XYZ file of C-alpha atoms in Angstrom:
138
model
C 0.000 0.000 0.000
C 2.658 2.533 1.071
C 5.849 0.923 -0.216
C 7.323 4.129 -1.623
C 7.085 7.124 0.706
C 8.578 10.500 -0.164
C 9.586 12.873 2.632
C 10.187 16.495 1.669
C 12.765 17.733 4.168
C 15.111 20.635 4.775
C 16.559 19.705 8.166
C 14.215 21.984 10.121
C 12.303 20.942 13.236
C 9.183 20.695 11.038
C 10.856 18.173 8.747
C 12.135 16.138 11.696
C 8.548 15.861 12.993
C 7.413 14.978 9.474
C 10.068 12.234 9.377
C 8.571 10.533 12.426
C 5.168 10.466 10.698
C 6.722 9.199 7.461
C 8.236 6.354 9.484
C 4.820 5.405 10.887
C 3.327 5.319 7.388
C 6.233 3.377 5.859
C 6.233 0.822 8.692
C 2.735 -0.318 7.705
C 4.183 -2.283 4.768
C 7.924 -2.079 5.563
C 8.275 0.501 2.812
C 11.195 2.647 1.814
C 11.440 6.385 2.491
C 13.085 8.686 -0.012
C 14.090 12.112 1.260
C 13.944 14.993 -1.181
C 15.706 18.285 -0.475
C 15.021 21.222 -2.780
C 17.743 23.786 -3.411
C 16.545 27.079 -4.815
C 18.612 29.752 -6.541
C 19.120 31.772 -3.354
C 20.590 28.791 -1.503
C 22.886 27.969 -4.432
C 24.130 31.575 -4.555
C 24.814 31.587 -0.813
C 26.830 28.392 -1.164
C 28.961 29.999 -3.875
C 29.380 33.240 -1.894
C 30.603 31.269 1.113
C 33.335 29.861 -1.108
C 32.253 26.265 -0.780
C 33.291 23.803 -3.459
C 30.837 21.160 -4.668
C 32.135 18.535 -2.228
C 31.731 20.859 0.759
C 28.244 21.816 -0.430
C 27.245 18.161 -0.719
C 28.686 17.422 2.737
C 26.941 20.450 4.285
C 23.563 19.466 2.800
C 23.958 15.886 4.024
C 24.823 17.199 7.486
C 21.678 19.360 7.431
C 19.532 16.277 6.731
C 21.340 14.044 9.242
C 18.713 14.398 12.041
C 15.970 13.458 9.567
C 17.921 10.428 8.347
C 18.591 9.332 11.934
C 14.852 9.204 12.697
C 14.330 6.903 9.707
C 17.374 4.714 10.318
C 16.527 4.284 14.018
C 13.206 2.792 12.896
C 15.100 0.253 10.806
C 13.829 1.549 7.484
C 15.773 2.049 4.296
C 16.163 5.622 3.032
C 17.796 7.454 0.171
C 18.392 11.195 -0.242
C 17.729 13.154 -3.438
C 18.573 16.804 -4.102
C 16.451 18.688 -6.623
C 17.103 22.185 -7.915
C 14.546 24.928 -8.389
C 11.732 26.562 -6.483
C 10.902 24.033 -3.733
C 7.164 23.563 -4.352
C 7.248 22.861 -8.095
C 10.578 20.975 -7.917
C 9.276 18.573 -5.257
C 5.963 18.114 -7.080
C 7.780 17.310 -10.321
C 10.074 14.827 -8.556
C 7.188 13.115 -6.739
C 5.034 12.762 -9.834
C 7.854 11.518 -12.079
C 8.865 8.836 -9.583
C 5.329 7.659 -8.779
C 5.390 7.622 -4.987
C 2.557 6.050 -2.991
C 2.547 8.756 -0.310
C 4.206 12.122 0.350
C 4.914 13.610 3.785
C 5.879 17.247 4.277
C 6.183 19.516 7.291
C 4.187 22.716 7.529
C 6.152 25.879 8.131
C 3.228 27.711 9.682
C 2.881 30.835 7.564
C 0.290 33.318 8.737
C -2.836 33.914 6.625
C -1.419 36.926 4.769
C 1.835 35.162 3.902
C -0.046 32.086 2.713
C -2.411 34.178 0.587
C 0.410 36.139 -1.057
C 3.169 33.556 -1.240
C 1.476 30.231 -0.877
C 3.374 27.594 1.013
C 5.485 24.719 -0.208
C 3.259 22.226 1.610
C 0.136 23.731 0.038
C 1.647 23.558 -3.452
C 2.643 19.948 -2.896
C -0.790 18.970 -1.581
C -2.538 20.566 -4.562
C -0.345 19.159 -7.328
C 1.073 15.768 -6.320
C -0.839 12.793 -7.741
C -0.801 10.697 -4.565
C -1.990 11.212 -0.967
C -0.133 13.927 0.961
C 0.260 14.298 4.709
C 1.097 17.791 5.985
C 2.546 17.623 9.490
C 2.123 20.707 11.692
């Protein structure tokens, strides 16, 4: 039923909470959790400005996701990390739909009503456009 679970994560407290819920869903059928981390243009520019080479950038991103991966590994589940480039909402949606996941889990960042109305949120964009069930964790 939920063999292929996608967790959208950025290393924040919200994504760590989302990871624990992704584990519960994946454990139903001993599924696999893939972690997707979206890098937008601003983040890429900051990496370059800080003088990081591509190996340091990769290491830093992996370190950022380490707490999320630990939650999954402690549960005894298999996980793999993917980095996508672009605006987070559309990039994650595109990745999820192309890879045909059974379930997507994403943390909510808690924008206020005005911010959500003007900007939209990544979790809202994912929920509207992904072709499988989506769990938004507050």
